[in-house]
Amino acid sequence: MRTRIVTEPRFGSETTALLARLGPASPIRDYGTLLAARAEPADLALAGHPDPAVRVVDLYLPARHGPVGVRWYRRRAAASPGPVLLWLHGGGFIGGAAADIDHVCCGLAHHAGLTVVSLDYRLAPEHAYPAALLDTCDALHWLADHGAAIGGDGRVAAGGQSAGAALVAGACLLARDHHLPSAAYQVLCYPVLDFGQDTESARLFDGEFHTIKPGWAEDRYLAGQPVTAYAAPLRAASLAGLPPALVIGAGRDPLRDDARAYAARMDADGVDVTHVEYDATMHAFLNFCGVLSAGDHAIELIAAKLAARFASPPGL
């Protein structure tokens, strides 16, 4: 397995400053607090600004339970069809929105030359598991079959951040097991891959920015259902046959060891995987590109990987 540790002195100092500014982690414990959090718009000074060279349009894609919202990003100068990247925001399966990560998706569209489709999947508790997973699978299926309608050429990659990365990983497992359309490549940024972990990184960093201890959000998402590998991909018996992957971890994240373990298991099961870890950087760092330089570094790295993956024309 190819593993790269990205270390720059400013990553640690920037992370420490942001954590001090944000204060201690405050997990959501009731519905009213969740609704208030959802209503709060992203702070562009923290998140980073959209790129004016990228066109952004809000659309709907058909899905089995009704239309699902997406935000579409493409370089204004782009003319011919090309690969499509399905991207999913984080938010613990209960929060977050496509609008929160305009800077990320603009950056990926600009640097990789792809059409990016950011999915506003259904959230718990209104829509418990597997609603968001089904939205992800339906979006992959539609983009594979009808992506030409939005500038695609039939090639589809998928990626996401935190909970969004978990949904991509779960969708790829489900597609493999049920012979459904899948991604040609997957990008998993600090993914949520299990529940109730007792790892070194969980013991060291739980409570820094967020907590992974079982609580209100997890209970509302799973809603008492058995935890299968599609909800917790680390529990899959085998990862063989999955699409090639880029797994990105954060060195100061309670989920750091999950990213390491998933990448190692992919490698052991014969999947072409690259693992990159941003040392001294916190969970969700891509949401804070305005103040965490690791964010833009990662956007450019992901874009370069995708551009290389899709360098050849379709069918070659």
CSV table of C-alpha atoms in Angstrom, one decimal:
chain,number,residue,atom,x,y,z
A,1,MET,CA,0.0,0.0,0.0
A,2,ARG,CA,1.2,3.5,-0.8
A,3,THR,CA,1.0,5.6,2.3
A,4,ARG,CA,2.0,9.3,2.4
A,5,ILE,CA,2.2,11.4,5.5
A,6,VAL,CA,1.8,15.1,4.7
A,7,THR,CA,3.6,17.2,7.3
A,8,GLU,CA,4.0,20.9,7.4
A,9,PRO,CA,4.6,23.0,10.6
A,10,ARG,CA,1.6,25.3,9.9
A,11,PHE,CA,-0.9,22.4,9.9
A,12,GLY,CA,-0.5,21.9,13.6
A,13,SER,CA,-0.5,25.6,14.6
A,14,GLU,CA,-3.5,26.3,12.3
A,15,THR,CA,-5.4,23.4,13.8
A,16,THR,CA,-4.6,24.4,17.4
A,17,ALA,CA,-5.8,28.0,16.7
A,18,LEU,CA,-9.0,26.8,15.1
A,19,LEU,CA,-9.8,24.4,17.9
A,20,ALA,CA,-9.3,27.1,20.4
A,21,ARG,CA,-11.6,29.4,18.5
A,22,LEU,CA,-14.3,26.8,18.1
A,23,GLY,CA,-14.2,25.6,21.7
A,24,PRO,CA,-14.9,22.2,23.1
A,25,ALA,CA,-16.9,19.7,21.1
A,26,SER,CA,-20.7,20.0,21.8
A,27,PRO,CA,-22.5,16.9,20.4
A,28,ILE,CA,-26.1,17.5,19.4
A,29,ARG,CA,-28.4,15.9,21.9
A,30,ASP,CA,-31.9,17.1,20.9
A,31,TYR,CA,-33.9,17.9,17.7
A,32,GLY,CA,-34.3,21.6,18.4
A,33,THR,CA,-30.5,22.1,18.6
A,34,LEU,CA,-30.1,20.1,15.4
A,35,LEU,CA,-32.6,22.3,13.5
A,36,ALA,CA,-30.8,25.4,14.7
A,37,ALA,CA,-27.4,24.0,13.6
A,38,ARG,CA,-28.8,23.2,10.2
A,39,ALA,CA,-30.2,26.7,9.7
A,40,GLU,CA,-26.8,28.3,10.4
A,41,PRO,CA,-25.1,29.1,7.0
A,42,ALA,CA,-21.4,28.3,6.4
A,43,ASP,CA,-19.0,31.0,7.5
A,44,LEU,CA,-17.1,31.7,4.3
A,45,ALA,CA,-14.2,33.1,6.2
A,46,LEU,CA,-13.7,29.6,7.7
A,47,ALA,CA,-15.0,27.5,4.8
A,48,GLY,CA,-13.4,29.3,1.9
A,49,HIS,CA,-15.0,31.1,-1.0
A,50,PRO,CA,-16.4,29.6,-4.2
A,51,ASP,CA,-14.3,29.9,-7.3
A,52,PRO,CA,-15.8,32.4,-9.8
A,53,ALA,CA,-14.3,30.4,-12.6
A,54,VAL,CA,-16.7,27.6,-11.8
A,55,ARG,CA,-20.4,27.6,-12.7
A,56,VAL,CA,-22.7,26.4,-9.9
A,57,VAL,CA,-26.3,25.3,-10.5
A,58,ASP,CA,-28.9,23.6,-8.2
A,59,LEU,CA,-30.7,20.7,-9.7
A,60,TYR,CA,-32.7,17.6,-8.8
A,61,LEU,CA,-31.9,14.0,-9.7
A,62,PRO,CA,-34.6,11.3,-9.8
A,63,ALA,CA,-34.4,8.7,-7.0
A,64,ARG,CA,-36.6,5.8,-5.8
A,65,HIS,CA,-38.2,7.9,-3.0
A,66,GLY,CA,-38.6,11.1,-5.0
A,67,PRO,CA,-36.2,13.8,-6.4
A,68,VAL,CA,-33.0,14.5,-4.5
A,69,GLY,CA,-31.2,17.8,-4.6
A,70,VAL,CA,-27.7,18.2,-6.0
A,71,ARG,CA,-25.4,21.1,-6.6
A,72,TRP,CA,-23.7,21.0,-10.0
A,73,TYR,CA,-20.2,22.5,-10.5
A,74,ARG,CA,-18.3,22.8,-13.8
A,75,ARG,CA,-15.5,25.1,-15.1
A,76,ARG,CA,-17.1,27.9,-17.2
A,77,ALA,CA,-14.5,27.3,-19.9
A,78,ALA,CA,-15.4,23.6,-20.2
A,79,ALA,CA,-17.0,22.6,-23.4
A,80,SER,CA,-16.8,18.9,-24.1
A,81,PRO,CA,-18.3,16.1,-22.0
A,82,GLY,CA,-16.0,14.6,-19.3
A,83,PRO,CA,-15.9,12.5,-16.2
A,84,VAL,CA,-18.4,13.2,-13.3
A,85,LEU,CA,-17.5,13.2,-9.6
A,86,LEU,CA,-20.3,12.5,-7.2
A,87,TRP,CA,-19.4,14.2,-3.9
A,88,LEU,CA,-21.1,13.9,-0.5
A,89,HIS,CA,-20.8,16.3,2.5
A,90,GLY,CA,-20.2,15.3,6.1
A,91,GLY,CA,-22.4,16.1,9.1
A,92,GLY,CA,-22.8,12.9,11.2
A,93,PHE,CA,-25.7,11.7,9.0
A,94,ILE,CA,-27.9,14.3,10.7
A,95,GLY,CA,-26.5,17.6,9.4
A,96,GLY,CA,-24.5,19.3,6.7
A,97,ALA,CA,-25.5,20.4,3.2
A,98,ALA,CA,-24.0,20.7,-0.3
A,99,ALA,CA,-23.9,24.5,0.3
A,100,ASP,CA,-21.4,24.0,3.1
A,101,ILE,CA,-18.7,22.8,0.8
A,102,ASP,CA,-18.9,25.1,-2.2
A,103,HIS,CA,-15.2,25.9,-1.9
A,104,VAL,CA,-14.3,22.2,-1.9
A,105,CYS,CA,-16.5,21.2,-4.9
A,106,CYS,CA,-15.4,24.3,-6.9
A,107,GLY,CA,-11.8,23.4,-6.2
A,108,LEU,CA,-12.2,19.8,-7.4
A,109,ALA,CA,-14.1,20.9,-10.5
A,110,HIS,CA,-11.5,23.6,-11.3
A,111,HIS,CA,-8.3,21.6,-10.6
A,112,ALA,CA,-9.4,18.2,-12.0
A,113,GLY,CA,-11.5,19.5,-14.9
A,114,LEU,CA,-14.4,17.3,-13.8
A,115,THR,CA,-18.1,18.0,-13.5
A,116,VAL,CA,-18.9,17.7,-9.7
A,117,VAL,CA,-22.3,16.7,-8.5
A,118,SER,CA,-22.7,17.4,-4.7
A,119,LEU,CA,-25.5,15.3,-3.2
A,120,ASP,CA,-28.0,16.7,-0.6
A,121,TYR,CA,-28.9,13.2,0.6
A,122,ARG,CA,-31.7,12.7,3.1
A,123,LEU,CA,-30.8,13.2,6.7
A,124,ALA,CA,-31.7,11.5,10.0
A,125,PRO,CA,-33.7,11.6,12.2
A,126,GLU,CA,-36.4,12.4,9.6
A,127,HIS,CA,-34.9,9.8,7.3
A,128,ALA,CA,-33.1,7.0,9.2
A,129,TYR,CA,-30.7,4.5,7.7
A,130,PRO,CA,-30.7,3.4,4.9
A,131,ALA,CA,-32.3,6.5,3.3
A,132,ALA,CA,-29.0,8.3,2.7
A,133,LEU,CA,-27.3,5.2,1.4
A,134,LEU,CA,-30.1,4.6,-1.1
A,135,ASP,CA,-29.9,8.2,-2.3
A,136,THR,CA,-26.2,7.6,-2.9
A,137,CYS,CA,-26.8,4.4,-4.8
A,138,ASP,CA,-29.6,6.0,-6.9
A,139,ALA,CA,-27.4,9.0,-7.7
A,140,LEU,CA,-24.5,6.7,-8.8
A,141,HIS,CA,-27.0,4.7,-11.0
A,142,TRP,CA,-28.5,7.7,-12.6
A,143,LEU,CA,-25.1,9.3,-13.3
A,144,ALA,CA,-23.8,6.1,-14.9
A,145,ASP,CA,-26.9,5.9,-17.2
A,146,HIS,CA,-27.8,9.5,-17.8
A,147,GLY,CA,-24.8,11.6,-16.9
A,148,ALA,CA,-24.6,12.9,-20.4
A,149,ALA,CA,-27.5,15.2,-19.6
A,150,ILE,CA,-25.3,17.1,-17.2
A,151,GLY,CA,-22.0,17.0,-19.1
A,152,GLY,CA,-20.8,13.5,-18.3
A,153,ASP,CA,-19.2,11.0,-20.7
A,154,GLY,CA,-20.1,7.8,-18.8
A,155,ARG,CA,-17.2,7.8,-16.4
A,156,VAL,CA,-18.2,8.3,-12.7
A,157,ALA,CA,-16.1,8.7,-9.6
A,158,ALA,CA,-17.5,9.1,-6.1
A,159,GLY,CA,-16.1,10.6,-2.9
A,160,GLY,CA,-17.0,12.4,0.2
A,161,GLN,CA,-16.1,13.7,3.6
A,162,SER,CA,-16.7,12.0,7.0
A,163,ALA,CA,-20.3,10.6,6.9
A,164,GLY,CA,-20.4,11.3,3.2
A,165,ALA,CA,-17.3,9.1,2.7
A,166,ALA,CA,-19.1,6.4,4.7
A,167,LEU,CA,-22.0,6.5,2.4
A,168,VAL,CA,-19.7,6.3,-0.7
A,169,ALA,CA,-17.9,3.3,0.9
A,170,GLY,CA,-21.2,1.6,1.7
A,171,ALA,CA,-22.6,2.3,-1.7
A,172,CYS,CA,-19.5,0.7,-3.4
A,173,LEU,CA,-19.9,-2.4,-1.2
A,174,LEU,CA,-23.6,-2.6,-2.0
A,175,ALA,CA,-22.9,-2.2,-5.7
A,176,ARG,CA,-20.3,-4.9,-5.6
A,177,ASP,CA,-22.5,-7.4,-3.8
A,178,HIS,CA,-25.7,-6.7,-5.9
A,179,HIS,CA,-24.0,-6.1,-9.2
A,180,LEU,CA,-25.2,-2.5,-9.5
A,181,PRO,CA,-23.5,0.5,-11.2
A,182,SER,CA,-20.6,1.7,-9.1
A,183,ALA,CA,-17.9,4.3,-9.2
A,184,ALA,CA,-14.7,3.8,-11.2
A,185,TYR,CA,-12.8,5.4,-8.4
A,186,GLN,CA,-13.6,6.3,-4.8
A,187,VAL,CA,-12.2,9.1,-2.6
A,188,LEU,CA,-12.8,8.7,1.2
A,189,CYS,CA,-11.9,11.7,3.3
A,190,TYR,CA,-11.6,10.9,7.0
A,191,PRO,CA,-14.4,8.4,6.7
A,192,VAL,CA,-16.8,7.2,9.4
A,193,LEU,CA,-16.4,3.4,8.9
A,194,ASP,CA,-17.8,1.9,12.2
A,195,PHE,CA,-19.5,2.7,15.5
A,196,GLY,CA,-18.3,2.2,19.0
A,197,GLN,CA,-14.6,2.1,18.1
A,198,ASP,CA,-11.9,1.6,20.8
A,199,THR,CA,-8.8,2.6,18.9
A,200,GLU,CA,-5.7,4.6,19.9
A,201,SER,CA,-6.8,7.6,17.9
A,202,ALA,CA,-10.3,7.5,19.5
A,203,ARG,CA,-8.7,7.4,23.0
A,204,LEU,CA,-6.3,10.2,22.1
A,205,PHE,CA,-8.5,12.6,20.1
A,206,ASP,CA,-12.1,12.0,20.9
A,207,GLY,CA,-13.7,15.4,21.9
A,208,GLU,CA,-11.3,17.4,19.6
A,209,PHE,CA,-13.8,19.2,17.4
A,210,HIS,CA,-16.2,16.2,17.5
A,211,THR,CA,-16.8,13.0,19.4
A,212,ILE,CA,-17.4,9.5,18.2
A,213,LYS,CA,-18.9,8.2,21.5
A,214,PRO,CA,-22.3,6.6,20.9
A,215,GLY,CA,-25.0,9.2,21.5
A,216,TRP,CA,-28.2,10.9,20.2
A,217,ALA,CA,-27.1,11.3,16.6
A,218,GLU,CA,-26.0,7.7,16.1
A,219,ASP,CA,-29.2,6.4,17.7
A,220,ARG,CA,-31.4,8.5,15.4
A,221,TYR,CA,-29.4,7.5,12.3
A,222,LEU,CA,-29.4,3.8,12.9
A,223,ALA,CA,-32.9,3.8,14.6
A,224,GLY,CA,-32.4,0.4,16.2
A,225,GLN,CA,-31.5,-1.4,13.0
A,226,PRO,CA,-28.7,-4.0,12.9
A,227,VAL,CA,-25.4,-2.6,11.9
A,228,THR,CA,-24.4,-4.2,8.6
A,229,ALA,CA,-21.3,-3.6,6.6
A,230,TYR,CA,-23.2,-1.1,4.4
A,231,ALA,CA,-23.6,1.1,7.4
A,232,ALA,CA,-20.2,0.3,8.9
A,233,PRO,CA,-17.8,-0.7,6.0
A,234,LEU,CA,-15.0,-1.8,8.3
A,235,ARG,CA,-17.3,-4.8,9.3
A,236,ALA,CA,-17.3,-6.1,5.7
A,237,ALA,CA,-16.0,-9.7,5.5
A,238,SER,CA,-13.9,-8.8,2.5
A,239,LEU,CA,-13.1,-5.6,0.5
A,240,ALA,CA,-12.0,-7.4,-2.6
A,241,GLY,CA,-13.6,-6.3,-5.8
A,242,LEU,CA,-14.1,-2.6,-4.7
A,243,PRO,CA,-13.1,0.3,-7.0
A,244,PRO,CA,-9.6,1.8,-6.6
A,245,ALA,CA,-9.5,4.2,-3.8
A,246,LEU,CA,-7.8,7.3,-2.3
A,247,VAL,CA,-8.2,7.3,1.5
A,248,ILE,CA,-7.4,10.5,3.3
A,249,GLY,CA,-7.0,10.7,7.0
A,250,ALA,CA,-6.2,13.4,9.6
A,251,GLY,CA,-3.5,12.8,12.2
A,252,ARG,CA,-5.5,14.6,15.0
A,253,ASP,CA,-8.8,12.8,14.4
A,254,PRO,CA,-10.5,10.1,16.5
A,255,LEU,CA,-11.2,8.4,13.2
A,256,ARG,CA,-7.5,8.4,12.1
A,257,ASP,CA,-7.0,4.7,12.8
A,258,ASP,CA,-10.2,3.7,11.0
A,259,ALA,CA,-8.9,5.3,7.8
A,260,ARG,CA,-5.6,3.5,8.3
A,261,ALA,CA,-7.3,0.2,8.9
A,262,TYR,CA,-9.6,0.5,5.9
A,263,ALA,CA,-6.8,1.3,3.5
A,264,ALA,CA,-4.7,-1.5,4.9
A,265,ARG,CA,-7.5,-4.0,4.5
A,266,MET,CA,-8.2,-2.8,0.9
A,267,ASP,CA,-4.6,-3.3,0.1
A,268,ALA,CA,-4.6,-6.8,1.6
A,269,ASP,CA,-7.7,-7.7,-0.4
A,270,GLY,CA,-6.1,-6.6,-3.7
A,271,VAL,CA,-7.7,-3.2,-4.1
A,272,ASP,CA,-5.5,-0.5,-5.6
A,273,VAL,CA,-5.4,2.0,-2.8
A,274,THR,CA,-3.4,5.1,-1.8
A,275,HIS,CA,-3.5,6.3,1.8
A,276,VAL,CA,-2.6,9.9,2.6
A,277,GLU,CA,-2.6,11.3,6.1
A,278,TYR,CA,-2.4,15.0,7.0
A,279,ASP,CA,-0.3,15.0,10.1
A,280,ALA,CA,-1.5,17.2,13.1
A,281,THR,CA,-4.7,18.1,11.2
A,282,MET,CA,-8.2,17.7,12.6
A,283,HIS,CA,-11.3,15.9,11.4
A,284,ALA,CA,-13.4,17.8,8.8
A,285,PHE,CA,-10.4,20.0,7.8
A,286,LEU,CA,-11.8,20.3,4.3
A,287,ASN,CA,-14.7,22.3,5.8
A,288,PHE,CA,-12.3,25.0,7.0
A,289,CYS,CA,-10.1,25.8,4.0
A,290,GLY,CA,-10.3,29.5,4.9
A,291,VAL,CA,-8.1,28.9,7.9
A,292,LEU,CA,-6.6,25.4,7.4
A,293,SER,CA,-4.1,25.3,4.6
A,294,ALA,CA,-4.2,21.5,4.7
A,295,GLY,CA,-7.7,21.8,3.1
A,296,ASP,CA,-6.6,23.4,-0.2
A,297,HIS,CA,-3.5,21.1,-0.2
A,298,ALA,CA,-5.9,18.1,-0.1
A,299,ILE,CA,-8.2,19.5,-2.7
A,300,GLU,CA,-5.3,19.8,-5.2
A,301,LEU,CA,-4.0,16.3,-4.3
A,302,ILE,CA,-7.5,14.7,-4.8
A,303,ALA,CA,-7.9,16.6,-8.1
A,304,ALA,CA,-4.5,15.5,-9.3
A,305,LYS,CA,-5.4,11.8,-8.5
A,306,LEU,CA,-8.7,12.1,-10.3
A,307,ALA,CA,-7.2,13.9,-13.3
A,308,ALA,CA,-4.5,11.1,-13.6
A,309,ARG,CA,-7.2,8.4,-13.2
A,310,PHE,CA,-9.2,9.9,-16.1
A,311,ALA,CA,-6.4,11.0,-18.3
A,312,SER,CA,-7.3,8.6,-21.0
A,313,PRO,CA,-10.4,9.1,-23.1
A,314,PRO,CA,-13.4,6.9,-22.4
A,315,GLY,CA,-13.1,3.3,-23.6
A,316,LEU,CA,-9.3,3.3,-23.5
